[in-house]
PDB file of C-alpha atoms in Angstrom:
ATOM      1  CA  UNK A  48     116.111  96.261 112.782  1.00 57.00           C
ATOM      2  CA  UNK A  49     113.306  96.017 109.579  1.00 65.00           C
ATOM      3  CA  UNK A  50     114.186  98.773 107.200  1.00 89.00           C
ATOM      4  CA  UNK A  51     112.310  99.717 104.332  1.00 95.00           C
ATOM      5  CA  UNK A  52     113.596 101.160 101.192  1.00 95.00           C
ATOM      6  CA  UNK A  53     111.942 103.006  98.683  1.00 96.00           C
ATOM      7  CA  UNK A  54     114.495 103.319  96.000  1.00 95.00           C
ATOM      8  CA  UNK A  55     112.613 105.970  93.365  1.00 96.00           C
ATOM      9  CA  UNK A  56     112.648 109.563  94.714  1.00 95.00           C
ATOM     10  CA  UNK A  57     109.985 110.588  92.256  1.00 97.00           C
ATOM     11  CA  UNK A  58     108.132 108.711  89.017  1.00 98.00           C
ATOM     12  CA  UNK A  59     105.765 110.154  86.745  1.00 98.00           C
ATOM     13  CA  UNK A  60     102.920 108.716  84.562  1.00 98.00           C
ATOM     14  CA  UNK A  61     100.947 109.674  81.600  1.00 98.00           C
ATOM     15  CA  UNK A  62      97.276 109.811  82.292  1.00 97.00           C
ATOM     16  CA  UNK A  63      95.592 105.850  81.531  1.00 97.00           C
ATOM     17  CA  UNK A  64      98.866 104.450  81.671  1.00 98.00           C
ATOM     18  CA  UNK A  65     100.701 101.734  84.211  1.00 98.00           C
ATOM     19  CA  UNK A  66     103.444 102.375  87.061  1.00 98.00           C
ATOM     20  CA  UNK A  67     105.144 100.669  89.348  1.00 98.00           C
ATOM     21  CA  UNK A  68     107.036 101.798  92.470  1.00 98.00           C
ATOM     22  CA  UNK A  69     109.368  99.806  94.029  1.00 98.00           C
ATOM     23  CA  UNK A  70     110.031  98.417  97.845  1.00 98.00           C
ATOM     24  CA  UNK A  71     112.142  96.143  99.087  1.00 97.00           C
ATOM     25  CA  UNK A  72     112.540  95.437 102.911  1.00 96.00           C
ATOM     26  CA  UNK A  73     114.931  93.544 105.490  1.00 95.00           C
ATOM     27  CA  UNK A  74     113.470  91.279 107.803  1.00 93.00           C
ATOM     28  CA  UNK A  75     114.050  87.857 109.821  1.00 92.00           C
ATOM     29  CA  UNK A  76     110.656  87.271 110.593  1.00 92.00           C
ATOM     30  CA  UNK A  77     108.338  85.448 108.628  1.00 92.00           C
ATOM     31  CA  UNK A  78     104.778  86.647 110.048  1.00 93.00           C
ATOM     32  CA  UNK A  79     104.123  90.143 109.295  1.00 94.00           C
ATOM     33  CA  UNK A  80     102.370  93.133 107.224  1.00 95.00           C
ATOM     34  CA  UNK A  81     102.797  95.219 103.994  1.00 96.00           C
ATOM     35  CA  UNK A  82     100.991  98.689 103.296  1.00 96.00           C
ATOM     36  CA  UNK A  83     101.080 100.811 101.021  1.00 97.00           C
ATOM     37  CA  UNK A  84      99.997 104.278 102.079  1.00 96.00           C
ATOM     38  CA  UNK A  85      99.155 107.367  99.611  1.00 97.00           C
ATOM     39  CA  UNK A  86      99.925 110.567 101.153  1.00 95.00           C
ATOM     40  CA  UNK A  87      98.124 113.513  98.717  1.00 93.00           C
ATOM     41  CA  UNK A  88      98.953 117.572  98.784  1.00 89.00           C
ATOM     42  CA  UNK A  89      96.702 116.965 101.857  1.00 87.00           C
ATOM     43  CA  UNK A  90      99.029 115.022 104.098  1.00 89.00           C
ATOM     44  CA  UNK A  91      96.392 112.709 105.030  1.00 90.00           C
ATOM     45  CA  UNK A  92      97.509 109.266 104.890  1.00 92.00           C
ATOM     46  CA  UNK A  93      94.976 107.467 103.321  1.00 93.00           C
ATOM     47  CA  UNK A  94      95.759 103.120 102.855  1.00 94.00           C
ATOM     48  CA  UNK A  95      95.742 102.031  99.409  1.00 96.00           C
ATOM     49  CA  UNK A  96      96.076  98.256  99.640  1.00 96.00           C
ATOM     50  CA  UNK A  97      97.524  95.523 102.350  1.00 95.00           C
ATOM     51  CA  UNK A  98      98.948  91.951 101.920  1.00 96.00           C
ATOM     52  CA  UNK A  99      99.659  89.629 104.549  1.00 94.00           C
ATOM     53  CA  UNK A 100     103.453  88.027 104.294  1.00 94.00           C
ATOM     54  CA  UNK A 101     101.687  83.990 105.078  1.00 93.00           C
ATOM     55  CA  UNK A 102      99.455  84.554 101.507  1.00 92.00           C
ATOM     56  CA  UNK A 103     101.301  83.754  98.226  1.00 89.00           C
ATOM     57  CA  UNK A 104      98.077  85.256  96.205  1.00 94.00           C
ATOM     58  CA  UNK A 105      99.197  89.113  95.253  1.00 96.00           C
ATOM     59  CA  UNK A 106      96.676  91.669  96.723  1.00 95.00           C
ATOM     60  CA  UNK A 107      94.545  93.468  94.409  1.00 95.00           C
ATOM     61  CA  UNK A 108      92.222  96.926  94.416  1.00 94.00           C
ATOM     62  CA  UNK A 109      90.533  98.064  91.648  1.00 96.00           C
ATOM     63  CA  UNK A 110      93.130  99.969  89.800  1.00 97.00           C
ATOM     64  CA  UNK A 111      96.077  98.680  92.059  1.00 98.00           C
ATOM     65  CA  UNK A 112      98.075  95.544  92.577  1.00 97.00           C
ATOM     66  CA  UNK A 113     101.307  94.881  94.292  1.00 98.00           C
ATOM     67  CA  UNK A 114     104.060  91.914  93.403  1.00 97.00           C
ATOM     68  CA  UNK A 115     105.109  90.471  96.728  1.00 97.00           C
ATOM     69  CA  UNK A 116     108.223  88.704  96.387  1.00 96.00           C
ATOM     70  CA  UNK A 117     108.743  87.281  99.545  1.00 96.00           C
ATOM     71  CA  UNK A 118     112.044  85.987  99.097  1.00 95.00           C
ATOM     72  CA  UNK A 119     113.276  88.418  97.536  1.00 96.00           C
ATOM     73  CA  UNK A 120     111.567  90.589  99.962  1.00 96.00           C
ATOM     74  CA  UNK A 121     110.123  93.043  97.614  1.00 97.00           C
ATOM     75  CA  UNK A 122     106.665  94.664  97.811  1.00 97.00           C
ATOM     76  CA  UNK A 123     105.912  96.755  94.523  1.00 98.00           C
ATOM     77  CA  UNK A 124     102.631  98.621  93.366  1.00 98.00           C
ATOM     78  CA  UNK A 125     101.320  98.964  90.040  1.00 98.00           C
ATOM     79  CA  UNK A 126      98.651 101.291  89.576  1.00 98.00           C
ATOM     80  CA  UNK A 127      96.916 100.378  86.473  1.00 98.00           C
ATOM     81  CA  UNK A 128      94.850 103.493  84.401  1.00 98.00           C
ATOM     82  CA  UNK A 129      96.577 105.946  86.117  1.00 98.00           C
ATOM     83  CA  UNK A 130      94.451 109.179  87.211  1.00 97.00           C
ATOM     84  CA  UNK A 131      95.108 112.901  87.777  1.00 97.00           C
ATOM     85  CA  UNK A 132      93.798 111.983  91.481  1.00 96.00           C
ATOM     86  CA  UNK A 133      96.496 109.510  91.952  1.00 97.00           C
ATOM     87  CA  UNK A 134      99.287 112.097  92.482  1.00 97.00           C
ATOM     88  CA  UNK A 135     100.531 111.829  95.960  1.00 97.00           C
ATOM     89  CA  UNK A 136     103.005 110.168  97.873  1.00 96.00           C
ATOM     90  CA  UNK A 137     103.347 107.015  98.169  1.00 97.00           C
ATOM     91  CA  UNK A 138     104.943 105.382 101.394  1.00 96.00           C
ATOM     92  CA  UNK A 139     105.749 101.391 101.629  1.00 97.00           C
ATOM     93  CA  UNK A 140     105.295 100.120 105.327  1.00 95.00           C
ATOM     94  CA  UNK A 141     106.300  97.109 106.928  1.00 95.00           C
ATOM     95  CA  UNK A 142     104.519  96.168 109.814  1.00 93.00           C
ATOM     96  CA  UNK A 143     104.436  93.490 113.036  1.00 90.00           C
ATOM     97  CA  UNK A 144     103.096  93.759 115.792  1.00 86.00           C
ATOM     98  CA  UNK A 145     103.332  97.279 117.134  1.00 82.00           C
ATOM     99  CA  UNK A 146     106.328  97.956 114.700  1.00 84.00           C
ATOM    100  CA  UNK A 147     105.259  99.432 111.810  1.00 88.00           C
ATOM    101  CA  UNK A 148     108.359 101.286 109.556  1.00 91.00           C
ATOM    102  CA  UNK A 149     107.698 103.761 106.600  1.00 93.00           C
ATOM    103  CA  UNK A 150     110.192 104.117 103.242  1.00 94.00           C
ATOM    104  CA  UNK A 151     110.979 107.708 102.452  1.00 93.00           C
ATOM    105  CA  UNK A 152     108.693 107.910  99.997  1.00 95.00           C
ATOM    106  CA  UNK A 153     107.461 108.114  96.163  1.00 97.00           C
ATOM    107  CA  UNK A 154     106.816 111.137  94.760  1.00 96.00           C
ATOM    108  CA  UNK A 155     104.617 110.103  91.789  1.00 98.00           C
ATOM    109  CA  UNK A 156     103.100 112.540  89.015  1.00 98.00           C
ATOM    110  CA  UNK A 157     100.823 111.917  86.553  1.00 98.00           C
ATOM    111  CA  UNK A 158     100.891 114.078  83.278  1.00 97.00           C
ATOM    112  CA  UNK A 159      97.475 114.967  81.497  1.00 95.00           C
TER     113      UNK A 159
ATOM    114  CA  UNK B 138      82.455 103.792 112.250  1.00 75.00           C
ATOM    115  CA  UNK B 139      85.242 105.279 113.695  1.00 79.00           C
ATOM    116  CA  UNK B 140      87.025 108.796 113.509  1.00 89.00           C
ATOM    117  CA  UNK B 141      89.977 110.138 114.621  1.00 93.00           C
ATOM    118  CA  UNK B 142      90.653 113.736 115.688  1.00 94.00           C
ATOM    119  CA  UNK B 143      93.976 115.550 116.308  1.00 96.00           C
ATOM    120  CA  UNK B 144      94.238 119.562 117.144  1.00 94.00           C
ATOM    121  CA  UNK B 145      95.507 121.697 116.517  1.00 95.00           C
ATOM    122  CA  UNK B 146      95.943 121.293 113.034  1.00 94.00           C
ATOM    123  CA  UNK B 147      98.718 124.297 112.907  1.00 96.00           C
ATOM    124  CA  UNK B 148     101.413 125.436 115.863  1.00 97.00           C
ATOM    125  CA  UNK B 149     104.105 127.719 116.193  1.00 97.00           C
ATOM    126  CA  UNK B 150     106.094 127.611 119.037  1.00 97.00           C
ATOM    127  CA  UNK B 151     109.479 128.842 119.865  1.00 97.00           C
ATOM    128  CA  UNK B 152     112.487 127.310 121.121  1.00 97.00           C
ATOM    129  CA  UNK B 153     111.902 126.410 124.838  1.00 96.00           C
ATOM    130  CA  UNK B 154     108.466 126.530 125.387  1.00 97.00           C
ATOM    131  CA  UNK B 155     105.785 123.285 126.232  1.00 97.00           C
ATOM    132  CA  UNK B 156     104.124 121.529 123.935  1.00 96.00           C
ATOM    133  CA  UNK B 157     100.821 119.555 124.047  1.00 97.00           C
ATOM    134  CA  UNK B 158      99.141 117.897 121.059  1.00 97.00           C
ATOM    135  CA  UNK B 159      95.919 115.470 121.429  1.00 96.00           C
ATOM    136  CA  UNK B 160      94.568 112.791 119.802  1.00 97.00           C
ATOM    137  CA  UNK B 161      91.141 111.361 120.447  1.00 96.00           C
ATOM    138  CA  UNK B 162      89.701 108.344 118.474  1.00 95.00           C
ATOM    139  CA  UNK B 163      85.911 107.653 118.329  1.00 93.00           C
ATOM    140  CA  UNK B 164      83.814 104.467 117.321  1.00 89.00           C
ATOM    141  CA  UNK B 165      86.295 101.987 118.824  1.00 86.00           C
ATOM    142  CA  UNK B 166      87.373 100.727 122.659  1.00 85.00           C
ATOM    143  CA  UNK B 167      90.743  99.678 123.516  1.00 87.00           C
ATOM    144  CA  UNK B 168      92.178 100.670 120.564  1.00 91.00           C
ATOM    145  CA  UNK B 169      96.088 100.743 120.148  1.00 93.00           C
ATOM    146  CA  UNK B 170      97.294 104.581 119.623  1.00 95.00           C
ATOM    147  CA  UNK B 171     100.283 105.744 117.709  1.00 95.00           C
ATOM    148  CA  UNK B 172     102.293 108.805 117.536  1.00 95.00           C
ATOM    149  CA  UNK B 173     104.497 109.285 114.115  1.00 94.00           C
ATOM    150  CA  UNK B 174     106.761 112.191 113.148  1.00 94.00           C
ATOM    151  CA  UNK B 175     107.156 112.996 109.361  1.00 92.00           C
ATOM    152  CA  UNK B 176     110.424 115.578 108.497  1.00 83.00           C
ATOM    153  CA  UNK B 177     109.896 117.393 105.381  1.00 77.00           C
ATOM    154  CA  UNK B 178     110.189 115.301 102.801  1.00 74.00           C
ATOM    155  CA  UNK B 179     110.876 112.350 104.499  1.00 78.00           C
ATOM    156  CA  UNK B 180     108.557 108.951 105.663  1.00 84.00           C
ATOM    157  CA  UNK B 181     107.119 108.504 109.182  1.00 91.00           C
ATOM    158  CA  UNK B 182     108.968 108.031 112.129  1.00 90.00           C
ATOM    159  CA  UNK B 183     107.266 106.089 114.940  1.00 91.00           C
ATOM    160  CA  UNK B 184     108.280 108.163 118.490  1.00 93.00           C
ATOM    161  CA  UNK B 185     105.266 105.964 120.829  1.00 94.00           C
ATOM    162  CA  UNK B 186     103.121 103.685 120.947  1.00 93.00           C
ATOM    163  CA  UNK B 187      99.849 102.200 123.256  1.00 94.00           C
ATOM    164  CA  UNK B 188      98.000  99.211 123.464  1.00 92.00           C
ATOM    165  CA  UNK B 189      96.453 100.554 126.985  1.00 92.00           C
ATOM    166  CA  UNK B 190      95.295 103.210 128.991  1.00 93.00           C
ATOM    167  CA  UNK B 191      98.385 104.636 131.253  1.00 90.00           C
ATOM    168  CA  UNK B 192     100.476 102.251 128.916  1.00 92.00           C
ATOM    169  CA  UNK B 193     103.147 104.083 126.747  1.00 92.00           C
ATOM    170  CA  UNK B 194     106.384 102.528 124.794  1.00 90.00           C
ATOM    171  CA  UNK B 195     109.046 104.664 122.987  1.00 88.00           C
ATOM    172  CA  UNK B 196     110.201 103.984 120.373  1.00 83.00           C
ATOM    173  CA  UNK B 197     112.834 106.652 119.870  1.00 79.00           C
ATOM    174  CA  UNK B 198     114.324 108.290 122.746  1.00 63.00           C
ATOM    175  CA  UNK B 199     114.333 112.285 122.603  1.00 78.00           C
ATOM    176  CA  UNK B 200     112.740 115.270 124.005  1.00 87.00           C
ATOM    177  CA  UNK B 201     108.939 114.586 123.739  1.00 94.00           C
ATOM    178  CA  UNK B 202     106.839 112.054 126.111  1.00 95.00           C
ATOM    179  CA  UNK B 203     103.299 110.538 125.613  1.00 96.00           C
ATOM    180  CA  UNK B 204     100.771 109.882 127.936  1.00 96.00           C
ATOM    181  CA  UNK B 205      96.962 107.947 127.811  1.00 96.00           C
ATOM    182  CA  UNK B 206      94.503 109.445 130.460  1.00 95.00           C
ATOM    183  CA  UNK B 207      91.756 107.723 128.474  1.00 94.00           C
ATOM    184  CA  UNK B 208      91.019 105.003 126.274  1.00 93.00           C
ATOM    185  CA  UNK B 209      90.616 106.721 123.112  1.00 93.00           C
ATOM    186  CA  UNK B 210      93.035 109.313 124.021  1.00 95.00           C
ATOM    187  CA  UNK B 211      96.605 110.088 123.395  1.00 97.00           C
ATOM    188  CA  UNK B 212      98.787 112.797 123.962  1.00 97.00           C
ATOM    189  CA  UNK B 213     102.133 114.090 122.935  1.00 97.00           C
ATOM    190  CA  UNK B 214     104.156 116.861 124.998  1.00 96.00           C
ATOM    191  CA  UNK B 215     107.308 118.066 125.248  1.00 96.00           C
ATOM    192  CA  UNK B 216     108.797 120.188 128.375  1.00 95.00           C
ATOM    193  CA  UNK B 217     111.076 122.181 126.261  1.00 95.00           C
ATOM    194  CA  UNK B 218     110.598 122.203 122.229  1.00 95.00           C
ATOM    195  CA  UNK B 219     113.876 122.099 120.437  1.00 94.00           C
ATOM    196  CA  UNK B 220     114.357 123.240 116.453  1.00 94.00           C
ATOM    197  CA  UNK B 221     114.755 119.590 115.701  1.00 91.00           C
ATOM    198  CA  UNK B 222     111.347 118.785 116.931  1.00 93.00           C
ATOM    199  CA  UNK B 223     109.524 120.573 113.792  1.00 93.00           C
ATOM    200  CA  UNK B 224     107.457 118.187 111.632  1.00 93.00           C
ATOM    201  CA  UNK B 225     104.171 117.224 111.108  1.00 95.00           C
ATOM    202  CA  UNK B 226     102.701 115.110 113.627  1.00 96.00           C
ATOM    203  CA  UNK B 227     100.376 111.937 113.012  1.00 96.00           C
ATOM    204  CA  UNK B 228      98.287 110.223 114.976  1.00 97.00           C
ATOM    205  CA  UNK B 229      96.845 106.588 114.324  1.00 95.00           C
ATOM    206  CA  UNK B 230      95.013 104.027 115.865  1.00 93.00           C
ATOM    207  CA  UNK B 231      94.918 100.286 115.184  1.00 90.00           C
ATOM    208  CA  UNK B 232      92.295  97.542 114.477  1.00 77.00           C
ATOM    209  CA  UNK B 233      93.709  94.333 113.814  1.00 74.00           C
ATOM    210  CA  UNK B 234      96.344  94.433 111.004  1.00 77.00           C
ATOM    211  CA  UNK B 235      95.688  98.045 109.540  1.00 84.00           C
ATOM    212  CA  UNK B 236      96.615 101.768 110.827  1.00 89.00           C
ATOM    213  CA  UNK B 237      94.323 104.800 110.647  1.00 91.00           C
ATOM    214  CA  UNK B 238      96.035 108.039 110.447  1.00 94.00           C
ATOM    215  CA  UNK B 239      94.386 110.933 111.744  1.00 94.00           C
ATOM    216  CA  UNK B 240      94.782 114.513 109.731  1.00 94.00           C
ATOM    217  CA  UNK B 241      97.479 115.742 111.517  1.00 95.00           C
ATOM    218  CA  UNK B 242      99.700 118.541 112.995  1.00 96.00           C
ATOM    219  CA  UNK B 243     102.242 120.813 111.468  1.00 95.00           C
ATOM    220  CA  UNK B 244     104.334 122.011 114.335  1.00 96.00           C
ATOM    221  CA  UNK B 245     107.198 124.984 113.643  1.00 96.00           C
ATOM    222  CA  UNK B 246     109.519 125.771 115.939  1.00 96.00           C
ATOM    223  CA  UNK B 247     110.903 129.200 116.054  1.00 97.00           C
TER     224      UNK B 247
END
């Protein structure tokens, strides 16, 4: 079964700087999705940015950018210029087909 | 452009009872429809999925059941809510490659 692992409980961030949250994921197939989802205070999951497994070009928007490593099967976010607004959760999917899996989660913070 | 709707937004229902939670997606036809459980603290779970009306696959087996009257809606119920089945409740729909999550529904059983 595809797992997903979100291995940082919680981060925090100064205001205008960078982070990165980490995911790595276990799967045998080569043909499939990556999310990342940002959950705020409002539970509304709202998607932040996609990339397709079959492009080796990282997906970028605006203020975020991920580092797929697809053979190391790793899927991180970097949120550049971090803002007060960015404070949520932040869930890593994995999806194909109709199988989509969530990590646990990234608590992040971001300190005025 | 589409919308998605889930009520109620809130329930509290004790140990036993029924349970019926809707989801209705607008803007779209045929869309696929999702049910997801989130625990406290935790990620989703996916419980069902559709890619059809009357069509319904489960992906966890457990005490709740979905069904699809309609194309753009989904249902969750449960005969007999158990403590276990607290959570918040999301709802999403599909169009090609991305999921839409709809606002959700804190459930509470007592």
């Amino acid at each position: 079964a595809q797992t997903v692992t979100q291995s940082q409980p919680e981060m925090s961030v100064q205001e205008a700087e960078t982070v990165t949250l980490s995911c790595t994921y276990d799967t045998s197939e080569s043909d499939y999705y990556l999310f990342w989802y940002k959950q705020p205070p409002s539970r509304q999951m709202i998607l932040v940015i996609r990339q397709e497994a079959y492009k080796q070009q990282n997906a970028t928007e605006n203020r975020f950018s991920v580092n797929f490593q697809k053979a190391a099967k790793s899927f991180s976010l970097k949120i550049s210029d971090s803002q007060l607004g960015d404070a949520a959760m932040y869930f890593c999917a994995y999806r194909r087909n109709n199988d989509m899996r969530f990590g646990a989660g990234t608590r992040l913070t971001v300190k005025p | 452009s589409q919308t998605i709707h889930q009520w109620p937004a809130t329930l509290v229902q004790p140990v036993g009872s029924p349970l019926s939670l809707e989801c209705t997606v607008e803007g779209t036809s045929n869309p696929n429809l999702y049910w997801y459980r989130q625990a406290a603290g935790r990620g989703l779970q996916l419980l069902f999925y559709s890619v059809g009306i009357g069509q319904i696959s489960s992906e966890v087996p457990q005490n709740l059941s979905a069904s699809r009257p309609q194309d753009r809606q989904f249902i969750l119920s449960s005969k007999k809510l158990l403590l276990s089945d607290s959570g918040f409740y999301l709802c999403a729909w599909s169009e090609a490659y991305e999921q839409y999550f709809g606002p959700g529904t804190r459930l509470t059983v007592t």
